[in-house]
Short mmCIF file of C-alpha atoms in Angstrom, two decimals:
data_model
loop_
_atom_site.label_atom_id
_atom_site.label_comp_id
_atom_site.label_asym_id
_atom_site.label_seq_id
_atom_site.Cartn_x
_atom_site.Cartn_y
_atom_site.Cartn_z
CA UNK A 786 113.94 100.52 150.30
CA UNK A 787 114.23 98.40 153.37
CA UNK A 788 111.57 100.49 155.08
CA UNK A 789 109.19 99.82 152.15
CA UNK A 790 109.88 96.10 152.31
CA UNK A 791 109.31 96.25 156.04
CA UNK A 792 106.01 98.04 155.52
CA UNK A 793 104.82 95.47 153.01
CA UNK A 794 105.86 92.60 155.26
CA UNK A 795 104.06 94.11 158.22
CA UNK A 796 100.72 93.83 156.40
CA UNK A 797 100.77 90.06 156.76
CA UNK A 798 101.01 88.16 160.03
CA UNK A 799 103.82 85.82 159.04
CA UNK A 800 105.87 88.68 157.65
CA UNK A 801 105.49 90.77 160.78
CA UNK A 802 106.39 87.77 162.97
CA UNK A 803 109.60 87.20 161.01
CA UNK A 804 110.47 90.92 161.00
CA UNK A 805 109.85 91.19 164.75
CA UNK A 806 112.11 88.23 165.58
CA UNK A 807 114.83 89.53 163.29
CA UNK A 808 114.61 92.90 165.04
CA UNK A 809 114.89 91.28 168.46
CA UNK A 810 117.93 89.23 167.43
CA UNK A 811 119.55 92.29 165.89
CA UNK A 812 118.96 94.41 169.02
CA UNK A 813 120.63 91.75 171.15
CA UNK A 814 123.76 91.91 169.04
CA UNK A 815 124.19 95.67 169.32
CA UNK A 816 123.33 96.29 172.97
CA UNK A 817 125.71 96.49 175.93
CA UNK A 818 123.92 94.25 178.47
CA UNK A 819 124.31 91.35 176.05
CA UNK A 820 123.84 88.59 178.54
CA UNK A 821 120.49 89.77 179.94
CA UNK A 822 119.01 90.42 176.50
CA UNK A 823 120.30 87.16 175.11
CA UNK A 824 118.93 85.24 178.08
CA UNK A 825 115.49 86.84 177.73
CA UNK A 826 115.40 86.18 173.99
CA UNK A 827 116.48 82.58 174.47
CA UNK A 828 113.78 82.07 177.14
CA UNK A 829 111.16 83.59 174.86
CA UNK A 830 112.10 81.44 171.87
CA UNK A 831 112.26 78.24 173.93
CA UNK A 832 108.89 78.98 175.53
CA UNK A 833 107.48 79.63 172.08
CA UNK A 834 108.60 76.30 170.69
CA UNK A 835 107.48 74.36 173.77
CA UNK A 836 104.08 76.03 173.86
CA UNK A 837 103.67 75.34 170.14
CA UNK A 838 104.35 71.67 170.52
CA UNK A 839 102.26 71.29 173.67
CA UNK A 840 99.22 73.12 172.41
CA UNK A 841 99.41 71.38 169.05
CA UNK A 842 99.40 67.97 170.68
CA UNK A 843 96.43 69.01 172.83
CA UNK A 844 94.55 70.19 169.75
CA UNK A 845 95.49 67.01 167.88
CA UNK A 846 94.24 64.86 170.74
CA UNK A 847 90.84 66.56 170.69
CA UNK A 848 90.44 65.59 167.09
CA UNK A 849 91.67 68.44 164.87
CA UNK A 850 94.53 67.13 162.78
CA UNK A 851 96.39 69.15 160.14
CA UNK A 852 95.07 66.87 157.40
CA UNK A 853 91.62 68.31 158.06
CA UNK A 854 92.86 71.87 157.56
CA UNK A 855 92.31 72.23 153.77
CA UNK A 856 88.78 70.88 154.05
CA UNK A 857 88.15 73.28 156.93
CA UNK A 858 89.31 76.20 154.79
CA UNK A 859 87.00 75.24 151.93
CA UNK A 860 84.03 74.78 154.29
CA UNK A 861 84.54 78.11 156.03
CA UNK A 862 84.90 79.96 152.72
CA UNK A 863 81.67 78.47 151.46
CA UNK A 864 79.77 79.30 154.65
CA UNK A 865 81.07 82.90 154.64
CA UNK A 866 79.98 83.32 151.02
CA UNK A 867 76.55 81.84 151.72
CA UNK A 868 75.97 84.07 154.74
CA UNK A 869 77.02 87.19 152.82
CA UNK A 870 74.63 86.29 150.00
CA UNK A 871 71.84 85.83 152.53
CA UNK A 872 72.54 89.22 154.10
CA UNK A 873 72.60 90.99 150.74
CA UNK A 874 69.33 89.42 149.56
CA UNK A 875 67.78 90.35 152.90
CA UNK A 876 68.89 93.96 152.33
CA UNK A 877 67.36 93.92 148.86
CA UNK A 878 63.88 93.30 150.25
CA UNK A 879 62.88 95.96 152.78
CA UNK A 880 64.84 94.78 155.83
CA UNK A 881 63.49 95.39 159.31
CA UNK A 882 60.62 97.44 157.91
CA UNK A 883 62.96 100.17 156.70
CA UNK A 884 61.69 102.14 153.73
CA UNK A 885 64.57 101.67 151.31
CA UNK A 886 64.36 102.78 147.72
CA UNK A 887 63.58 99.55 145.86
CA UNK A 888 65.44 100.38 142.66
CA UNK A 889 68.66 101.44 144.34
CA UNK A 890 68.73 98.58 146.87
CA UNK A 891 68.20 96.05 144.10
CA UNK A 892 70.96 97.64 142.01
CA UNK A 893 73.43 97.73 144.90
CA UNK A 894 72.52 94.18 145.93
CA UNK A 895 73.09 92.86 142.41
CA UNK A 896 76.42 94.68 142.23
CA UNK A 897 77.65 93.13 145.47
CA UNK A 898 76.38 89.67 144.54
CA UNK A 899 78.25 89.81 141.24
CA UNK A 900 81.39 90.83 143.11
CA UNK A 901 80.97 87.78 145.38
CA UNK A 902 80.56 85.57 142.31
CA UNK A 903 83.83 86.87 140.83
CA UNK A 904 85.65 86.42 144.11
CA UNK A 905 84.35 82.87 144.58
CA UNK A 906 85.57 81.94 141.11
CA UNK A 907 89.00 83.35 141.92
CA UNK A 908 89.19 81.48 145.24
CA UNK A 909 88.17 78.16 143.73
CA UNK A 910 91.06 78.51 141.30
CA UNK A 911 93.44 79.30 144.14
CA UNK A 912 92.39 76.63 146.66
CA UNK A 913 94.08 73.57 145.06
CA UNK A 914 97.46 75.38 145.11
CA UNK A 915 96.90 76.33 148.73
CA UNK A 916 95.97 72.78 149.67
CA UNK A 917 99.16 71.44 148.07
CA UNK A 918 101.23 73.93 150.05
CA UNK A 919 99.53 72.97 153.27
CA UNK A 920 100.00 69.24 152.62
CA UNK A 921 103.74 69.76 152.29
CA UNK A 922 103.84 71.90 155.42
CA UNK A 923 101.68 69.73 157.66
CA UNK A 924 104.45 67.51 159.23
CA UNK A 925 106.42 70.69 160.03
CA UNK A 926 103.40 72.36 161.60
CA UNK A 927 103.79 70.28 164.77
CA UNK A 928 107.16 71.79 165.60
CA UNK A 929 106.57 75.43 164.77
CA UNK A 930 106.50 77.98 167.60
CA UNK A 931 103.06 79.03 168.84
CA UNK A 932 103.28 82.59 167.54
CA UNK A 933 104.08 81.31 164.04
CA UNK A 934 101.08 78.94 164.16
CA UNK A 935 98.89 81.82 165.23
CA UNK A 936 100.35 83.96 162.43
CA UNK A 937 99.48 81.33 159.85
CA UNK A 938 95.97 81.15 161.26
CA UNK A 939 95.66 84.95 161.12
CA UNK A 940 96.85 85.08 157.53
CA UNK A 941 94.31 82.48 156.45
CA UNK A 942 91.56 84.41 158.23
CA UNK A 943 92.49 87.67 156.52
CA UNK A 944 92.48 85.92 153.14
CA UNK A 945 88.93 84.76 153.93
CA UNK A 946 87.78 88.20 155.02
CA UNK A 947 89.31 90.30 152.24
CA UNK A 948 86.03 90.75 150.38
CA UNK A 949 84.31 92.05 153.53
CA UNK A 950 86.85 94.87 153.55
CA UNK A 951 86.26 95.42 149.80
CA UNK A 952 82.50 95.77 150.31
CA UNK A 953 83.03 98.15 153.19
CA UNK A 954 85.28 100.30 150.97
CA UNK A 955 82.68 100.44 148.15
CA UNK A 956 79.77 101.25 150.46
CA UNK A 957 81.84 103.89 152.27
CA UNK A 958 82.77 105.65 149.01
CA UNK A 959 79.19 105.71 147.78
CA UNK A 960 77.77 106.97 151.06
CA UNK A 961 80.42 109.63 151.66
CA UNK A 962 80.10 111.12 148.19
CA UNK A 963 76.31 111.19 148.60
CA UNK A 964 76.59 112.95 151.96
CA UNK A 965 79.03 115.52 150.59
CA UNK A 966 76.78 116.17 147.61
CA UNK A 967 73.79 116.60 149.92
CA UNK A 968 75.61 119.09 152.14
CA UNK A 969 76.87 121.17 149.21
CA UNK A 970 73.45 121.23 147.57
CA UNK A 971 71.75 122.01 150.88
CA UNK A 972 73.91 125.12 150.99
CA UNK A 973 72.71 125.96 147.48
CA UNK A 974 69.15 125.40 148.70
CA UNK A 975 69.62 128.20 151.20
CA UNK A 976 71.33 130.41 148.65
CA UNK A 977 74.87 130.05 149.90
CA UNK A 978 78.07 128.43 148.68
CA UNK A 979 81.39 127.42 150.21
CA UNK A 980 84.33 129.71 149.51
CA UNK A 981 87.50 127.55 149.58
CA UNK A 982 89.80 130.58 149.43
CA UNK A 983 88.52 132.07 152.67
CA UNK A 984 87.28 128.76 154.08
CA UNK A 985 83.85 130.14 154.90
CA UNK A 986 80.30 130.07 153.56
CA UNK A 987 79.31 133.03 151.37
CA UNK A 988 76.00 134.01 149.84
CA UNK A 989 75.67 132.74 146.30
CA UNK A 990 74.10 134.51 143.36
CA UNK A 991 72.94 131.40 141.53
CA UNK A 992 71.11 131.61 138.24
CA UNK A 993 67.72 129.98 137.78
CA UNK A 994 69.15 126.94 135.98
CA UNK A 995 71.58 126.26 138.81
CA UNK A 996 68.81 126.49 141.41
CA UNK A 997 66.48 124.20 139.48
CA UNK A 998 68.96 121.43 138.72
CA UNK A 999 70.54 121.79 142.15
CA UNK A 1000 67.23 121.29 143.93
CA UNK A 1001 66.27 118.27 141.84
CA UNK A 1002 69.62 116.57 142.40
CA UNK A 1003 69.48 117.45 146.11
CA UNK A 1004 66.07 115.82 146.50
CA UNK A 1005 67.20 112.72 144.62
CA UNK A 1006 70.35 112.37 146.73
CA UNK A 1007 68.43 112.99 149.94
CA UNK A 1008 65.90 110.26 149.28
CA UNK A 1009 68.53 107.78 148.17
CA UNK A 1010 70.62 108.41 151.28
CA UNK A 1011 68.84 105.99 153.68
CA UNK A 1012 69.41 103.10 151.28
CA UNK A 1013 73.15 103.59 150.91
CA UNK A 1014 73.42 104.36 154.62
CA UNK A 1015 71.85 100.98 155.46
CA UNK A 1016 74.28 99.12 153.21
CA UNK A 1017 77.16 101.09 154.69
CA UNK A 1018 76.14 100.31 158.28
CA UNK A 1019 75.73 96.59 157.58
CA UNK A 1020 79.15 96.27 155.95
CA UNK A 1021 80.73 98.47 158.62
CA UNK A 1022 79.54 96.14 161.38
CA UNK A 1023 80.78 93.09 159.43
CA UNK A 1024 84.16 94.73 158.99
CA UNK A 1025 84.28 95.57 162.71
CA UNK A 1026 83.70 91.94 163.70
CA UNK A 1027 86.36 90.74 161.23
CA UNK A 1028 88.82 93.31 162.55
CA UNK A 1029 88.02 92.22 166.10
CA UNK A 1030 89.00 88.62 165.37
CA UNK A 1031 92.19 89.64 163.61
CA UNK A 1032 93.09 92.08 166.37
CA UNK A 1033 92.74 89.35 169.03
CA UNK A 1034 95.20 87.17 167.13
CA UNK A 1035 97.58 90.10 166.64
CA UNK A 1036 97.54 90.97 170.35
CA UNK A 1037 98.15 87.40 171.48
CA UNK A 1038 101.15 87.13 169.12
CA UNK A 1039 102.48 90.40 170.51
CA UNK A 1040 102.00 89.11 174.04
CA UNK A 1041 103.95 85.91 173.33
CA UNK A 1042 106.80 87.83 171.69
CA UNK A 1043 107.09 90.44 174.42
CA UNK A 1044 110.56 90.93 175.93
CA UNK A 1045 111.23 92.99 179.08
CA UNK A 1046 113.55 96.02 178.80
CA UNK A 1047 113.06 96.11 175.04
CA UNK A 1048 114.08 99.37 173.39
CA UNK B 528 75.67 185.99 187.04
CA UNK B 529 76.88 189.21 185.49
CA UNK B 530 75.50 192.74 185.34
CA UNK B 531 72.60 191.72 187.59
CA UNK B 532 71.12 189.72 184.73
CA UNK B 533 70.81 185.95 184.58
CA UNK B 534 72.92 184.52 181.81
CA UNK B 535 70.97 182.90 179.05
CA UNK B 536 72.14 179.41 178.32
CA UNK B 537 72.99 178.93 174.71
CA UNK B 538 73.92 175.67 173.05
CA UNK B 539 77.43 176.91 172.29
CA UNK B 540 80.24 174.85 173.74
CA UNK B 541 83.19 177.10 172.98
CA UNK B 542 81.84 179.89 175.18
CA UNK B 543 82.00 179.64 178.93
CA UNK B 544 78.60 180.82 180.09
CA UNK B 545 79.10 179.96 183.71
CA UNK B 546 77.08 176.78 183.38
CA UNK B 547 78.58 173.27 183.81
CA UNK B 548 79.36 171.41 180.57
CA UNK B 549 76.56 168.89 180.89
CA UNK B 550 73.84 171.41 181.74
CA UNK B 551 70.54 171.38 179.84
CA UNK B 552 67.70 173.64 180.87
CA UNK B 553 64.76 171.45 181.81
CA UNK B 554 62.34 172.91 179.32
CA UNK B 555 64.54 172.49 176.25
CA UNK B 556 64.91 168.71 176.36
CA UNK B 557 61.39 167.37 176.50
CA UNK B 558 60.01 170.27 174.47
CA UNK B 559 62.02 169.03 171.51
CA UNK B 560 59.78 165.99 171.18
CA UNK B 561 58.31 165.37 167.73
CA UNK B 562 55.36 163.07 167.24
CA UNK B 563 54.79 161.03 164.07
CA UNK B 564 57.73 162.50 162.20
CA UNK B 565 58.16 161.08 158.68
CA UNK B 566 54.82 159.31 158.92
CA UNK B 567 53.86 157.37 155.79
CA UNK B 568 50.13 156.85 155.48
CA UNK B 569 48.95 154.30 152.94
CA UNK B 570 45.91 154.95 150.85
CA UNK B 571 43.19 152.34 150.55
CA UNK B 572 44.27 151.61 147.01
CA UNK B 573 47.84 150.87 148.07
CA UNK B 574 46.67 148.56 150.84
CA UNK B 575 44.53 146.54 148.48
CA UNK B 576 47.26 146.40 145.88
CA UNK B 577 49.77 145.08 148.39
CA UNK B 578 47.33 142.45 149.57
CA UNK B 579 46.58 141.49 145.97
CA UNK B 580 50.18 140.33 145.44
CA UNK B 581 49.97 137.99 148.44
CA UNK B 582 46.52 136.78 147.42
CA UNK B 583 47.69 135.93 143.93
CA UNK B 584 50.57 133.86 145.24
CA UNK B 585 48.32 131.93 147.63
CA UNK B 586 45.73 131.25 144.91
CA UNK B 587 48.56 130.07 142.63
CA UNK B 588 49.63 127.51 145.24
CA UNK B 589 46.02 126.38 145.68
CA UNK B 590 45.62 125.99 141.90
CA UNK B 591 48.82 123.93 141.76
CA UNK B 592 47.65 121.59 144.49
CA UNK B 593 44.19 121.14 142.96
CA UNK B 594 45.73 120.33 139.56
CA UNK B 595 47.93 117.74 141.27
CA UNK B 596 44.83 116.16 142.82
CA UNK B 597 43.09 116.19 139.40
CA UNK B 598 46.10 114.44 137.84
CA UNK B 599 46.38 111.80 140.52
CA UNK B 600 42.65 111.02 140.38
CA UNK B 601 42.82 110.90 136.56
CA UNK B 602 40.26 113.66 136.17
CA UNK B 603 42.49 115.16 133.53
CA UNK B 604 44.99 113.53 131.24
CA UNK B 605 48.67 114.39 131.40
CA UNK B 606 48.61 115.10 127.66
CA UNK B 607 45.71 117.54 128.12
CA UNK B 608 47.65 119.32 130.84
CA UNK B 609 50.76 119.57 128.69
CA UNK B 610 48.81 120.92 125.72
CA UNK B 611 47.02 123.47 127.93
CA UNK B 612 50.33 124.65 129.41
CA UNK B 613 51.84 124.94 125.95
CA UNK B 614 48.92 127.10 124.76
CA UNK B 615 49.09 129.40 127.79
CA UNK B 616 52.85 129.83 127.54
CA UNK B 617 52.74 130.52 123.80
CA UNK B 618 50.00 133.09 124.16
CA UNK B 619 51.92 134.73 127.01
CA UNK B 620 55.07 134.96 124.86
CA UNK B 621 53.15 136.41 121.94
CA UNK B 622 51.59 138.95 124.28
CA UNK B 623 55.00 139.91 125.61
CA UNK B 624 56.43 140.24 122.12
CA UNK B 625 54.81 143.65 121.80
CA UNK B 626 56.64 145.05 124.83
CA UNK B 627 60.00 143.37 124.94
CA UNK B 628 63.00 142.92 122.73
CA UNK B 629 63.69 139.68 121.01
CA UNK B 630 66.81 138.83 122.99
CA UNK B 631 65.08 138.82 126.36
CA UNK B 632 62.35 136.55 125.10
CA UNK B 633 64.89 134.30 123.39
CA UNK B 634 66.86 133.83 126.58
CA UNK B 635 63.63 133.03 128.42
CA UNK B 636 62.81 130.46 125.76
CA UNK B 637 66.26 128.87 126.11
CA UNK B 638 65.84 128.64 129.88
CA UNK B 639 62.44 126.99 129.53
CA UNK B 640 63.75 124.46 127.00
CA UNK B 641 66.65 123.64 129.34
CA UNK B 642 64.28 123.02 132.23
CA UNK B 643 62.03 120.85 130.10
CA UNK B 644 64.94 118.72 128.92
CA UNK B 645 66.35 118.23 132.40
CA UNK B 646 62.90 117.48 133.79
CA UNK B 647 62.19 114.91 131.10
CA UNK B 648 65.56 113.27 131.64
CA UNK B 649 65.11 113.03 135.39
CA UNK B 650 61.45 112.06 135.52
CA UNK B 651 62.02 108.27 135.32
CA UNK B 652 64.27 108.60 138.37
CA UNK B 653 61.84 110.88 140.16
CA UNK B 654 58.71 108.84 139.80
CA UNK B 655 60.32 105.82 141.52
CA UNK B 656 62.11 107.86 144.16
CA UNK B 657 59.75 107.69 147.11
CA UNK B 658 57.88 104.55 146.13
CA UNK B 659 58.11 102.89 149.49
CA UNK B 660 57.33 105.97 151.60
CA UNK B 661 53.68 106.32 152.59
CA UNK B 662 51.43 108.91 150.95
CA UNK B 663 50.72 110.76 154.19
CA UNK B 664 54.40 111.48 154.76
CA UNK B 665 54.80 112.65 151.17
CA UNK B 666 51.79 114.96 151.39
CA UNK B 667 53.02 116.42 154.68
CA UNK B 668 56.47 117.09 153.27
CA UNK B 669 55.16 118.78 150.14
CA UNK B 670 52.70 120.92 152.12
CA UNK B 671 55.56 122.05 154.37
CA UNK B 672 57.58 122.85 151.25
CA UNK B 673 54.78 124.93 149.77
CA UNK B 674 54.24 126.78 153.07
CA UNK B 675 57.95 127.62 153.22
CA UNK B 676 57.71 128.79 149.62
CA UNK B 677 54.81 131.11 150.49
CA UNK B 678 56.62 132.52 153.50
CA UNK B 679 59.89 133.27 151.74
CA UNK B 680 58.41 134.63 148.52
CA UNK B 681 59.21 138.19 147.54
CA UNK B 682 56.07 140.32 147.84
CA UNK B 683 57.68 143.65 147.06
CA UNK B 684 58.94 144.43 150.57
CA UNK B 685 62.45 143.64 151.74
CA UNK B 686 62.66 141.59 154.89
CA UNK B 687 64.97 139.10 156.57
CA UNK B 688 62.73 136.16 155.68
CA UNK B 689 62.62 136.91 151.95
CA UNK B 690 64.91 134.71 149.90
CA UNK B 691 64.37 133.95 146.25
CA UNK B 692 66.44 130.77 146.30
CA UNK B 693 64.71 129.20 149.27
CA UNK B 694 61.24 129.90 147.89
CA UNK B 695 62.00 128.48 144.46
CA UNK B 696 63.86 125.50 145.88
CA UNK B 697 61.18 124.52 148.36
CA UNK B 698 58.54 124.70 145.63
CA UNK B 699 60.63 122.39 143.42
CA UNK B 700 61.22 120.13 146.43
CA UNK B 701 57.50 119.71 147.04
CA UNK B 702 56.97 119.04 143.33
CA UNK B 703 59.58 116.29 143.39
CA UNK B 704 57.92 114.79 146.47
CA UNK B 705 54.54 114.78 144.76
CA UNK B 706 55.88 113.51 141.45
CA UNK B 707 56.56 110.11 142.96
CA UNK B 708 52.90 109.39 143.57
CA UNK B 709 52.22 108.79 139.90
CA UNK B 710 52.25 105.42 138.15
CA UNK B 711 53.83 106.57 134.88
CA UNK B 712 56.73 108.89 134.27
CA UNK B 713 54.88 111.05 131.73
CA UNK B 714 52.50 112.14 134.48
CA UNK B 715 55.45 113.03 136.69
CA UNK B 716 56.89 115.03 133.80
CA UNK B 717 53.63 116.92 133.29
CA UNK B 718 53.52 117.83 136.99
CA UNK B 719 57.09 119.06 136.72
CA UNK B 720 56.12 121.23 133.71
CA UNK B 721 53.24 122.62 135.73
CA UNK B 722 55.62 123.47 138.55
CA UNK B 723 58.05 125.18 136.16
CA UNK B 724 55.15 127.21 134.83
CA UNK B 725 53.69 128.16 138.23
CA UNK B 726 56.87 128.89 140.15
CA UNK B 727 59.24 130.14 137.46
CA UNK B 728 57.25 131.71 134.66
CA UNK B 729 54.38 133.29 136.58
CA UNK B 730 56.68 135.21 138.98
CA UNK B 731 58.57 136.51 135.96
CA UNK B 732 55.25 137.74 134.58
CA UNK B 733 54.20 139.23 137.91
CA UNK B 734 57.36 141.28 138.18
CA UNK B 735 56.10 143.22 135.21
CA UNK B 736 52.34 143.24 135.69
CA UNK B 737 51.40 144.33 139.20
CA UNK B 738 48.00 142.87 139.93
CA UNK B 739 45.07 145.02 140.69
CA UNK B 740 42.77 143.77 143.46
CA UNK B 741 39.96 142.76 141.13
CA UNK B 742 42.20 140.49 139.06
CA UNK B 743 43.61 138.81 142.12
CA UNK B 744 40.10 138.28 143.48
CA UNK B 745 39.22 136.68 140.16
CA UNK B 746 42.21 134.31 140.35
CA UNK B 747 41.27 133.49 143.95
CA UNK B 748 37.76 132.60 142.79
CA UNK B 749 39.13 130.37 140.01
CA UNK B 750 41.44 128.51 142.37
CA UNK B 751 38.71 127.94 144.96
CA UNK B 752 36.36 126.62 142.26
CA UNK B 753 39.07 124.23 141.05
CA UNK B 754 39.62 123.00 144.58
CA UNK B 755 35.91 122.66 145.34
CA UNK B 756 35.52 120.00 142.65
CA UNK B 757 37.68 117.51 144.55
CA UNK B 758 38.07 118.73 148.15
CA UNK B 759 34.99 120.78 149.08
CA UNK B 760 35.82 121.17 152.79
CA UNK B 761 39.24 122.54 152.08
CA UNK B 762 37.78 124.80 149.41
CA UNK B 763 35.64 126.52 152.05
CA UNK B 764 38.71 127.01 154.25
CA UNK B 765 40.69 128.33 151.29
CA UNK B 766 37.92 130.78 150.40
CA UNK B 767 37.77 132.08 153.96
CA UNK B 768 41.56 132.46 154.07
CA UNK B 769 41.70 134.27 150.74
CA UNK B 770 38.93 136.69 151.69
CA UNK B 771 40.76 137.31 154.97
CA UNK B 772 44.03 138.04 153.22
CA UNK B 773 42.69 140.12 150.37
CA UNK B 774 39.73 142.02 151.81
CA UNK B 775 39.67 142.04 155.59
CA UNK B 776 43.36 142.50 156.31
CA UNK B 777 43.87 145.58 154.10
CA UNK B 778 40.75 147.22 155.54
CA UNK B 779 41.98 146.47 159.04
CA UNK B 780 45.43 147.83 158.23
CA UNK B 781 43.93 150.99 156.75
CA UNK B 782 41.70 151.50 159.77
CA UNK B 783 44.45 150.83 162.31
CA UNK B 784 46.73 153.41 160.72
CA UNK B 785 44.93 156.11 162.64
CA UNK B 786 46.32 154.65 165.84
CA UNK B 787 49.92 155.13 164.80
CA UNK B 788 51.86 157.13 167.34
CA UNK B 789 55.62 157.47 167.26
CA UNK B 790 57.86 159.73 169.27
CA UNK B 791 61.17 161.17 168.11
CA UNK B 792 63.50 163.52 169.90
CA UNK B 793 67.05 164.48 170.76
CA UNK B 794 67.49 161.19 172.67
CA UNK B 795 67.40 159.15 169.47
CA UNK B 796 70.51 157.54 168.09
CA UNK B 797 72.21 159.73 165.54
CA UNK B 798 71.81 158.45 162.02
CA UNK B 799 73.64 159.60 158.92
CA UNK B 800 70.77 160.62 156.73
#
């Protein structure tokens, strides 16, 4: 059960920070060279706290105070939503001269826009609670270690980007099922079918009805493939950039928490 | 050598005749040559009949394309086309009723109804499918599909290129490409019915009734006339091609048969015949 809890905690930044520190403290207690480990851990924790305070005061001096944080969250959410809506409406109208199927691109675009609308409603219900939490935390924020500050930042970013991952998942499912359907029906086109028992392609004795319906569905899927492929590629690149930002934060936290001779 | 007489070599391996095991007398190997063994000579009638099958298929494709052009230029109504197809199919079924049992015809009727239902259900999807793609690309793709259909069609001779599925599927593929050029979905449906008739029902008919050369020449003439109404240049090309396929090629084949020369002999691979 502890492994499950650990897995769940590792999904978030704050949870993984806490779990990592707990692990480090626990390893110190059970190892033989207790002095060296303890010294390294103490140095790491002290450096963490000092860096947190120093960098926070630098940031505060250049004008970003924690009271501005809730407003910053709301602004960034709104700008993300607006940009996503712009991208989707651009995809709905023949982007970059690509010949997308008009009916399907409009349908997919409307589906994604409605999803954004639902998500925005949900977030606007959640934001006041979040702002209250942050107001209570803001005096403490100054004295938190740097890795914990970065973890909080990373968690907020992943909450902002969750719908990008959702859209990528939808587009991926649609495109992959279309591609698989196309490949299977292309085999039917040539008069063959896949034999899962022997894991090879055999010749198929398909009746006339099978051939007719198979060819029509194959042509439909083939011509609708560029449209879903475009949506998939756009959301894949968005997801990549979001993952890049989150990965940078994750690596810097790992770097700060690194201990030499760690088992 | 024994008894002052040269031993005759006989093709008997269990007797030691004083010759080495791999000995063949020089005159017995090449003398066993046979020329033109199992030669099959085709009569003029057979040549023309074989060419008539190909000619009928090509004229069918030309008729299909010219009817598509008529539909897209509104020379005929989609309702007229549907009514005409219905009449032809009904008369064909009534004609077949004399020769065939009820159950065969009933299953054929069920298949046709199934195709019509599926086609009608899918035609609103089909006629918007390739809206944004340019007409030239669509025409090229459907022509390639029809050419592949002609190449892989079964003309009575087994070959590696013949495949019933590929021919039927590429014909349906070109129909679906062309169906998107129409403004309403009833026109797309009528083109689909025409394709079902041309590429599913007519081959079923032709399996039974082998064409004679005169009938296929008549169908070639009809298709060229249909094409000449809208695309006169291509009609000339089509006429030339059809005459080449149906008249000149069989005559050439028949004349060139006299040049056949094959050699068989003991050096051939053994076959279990």
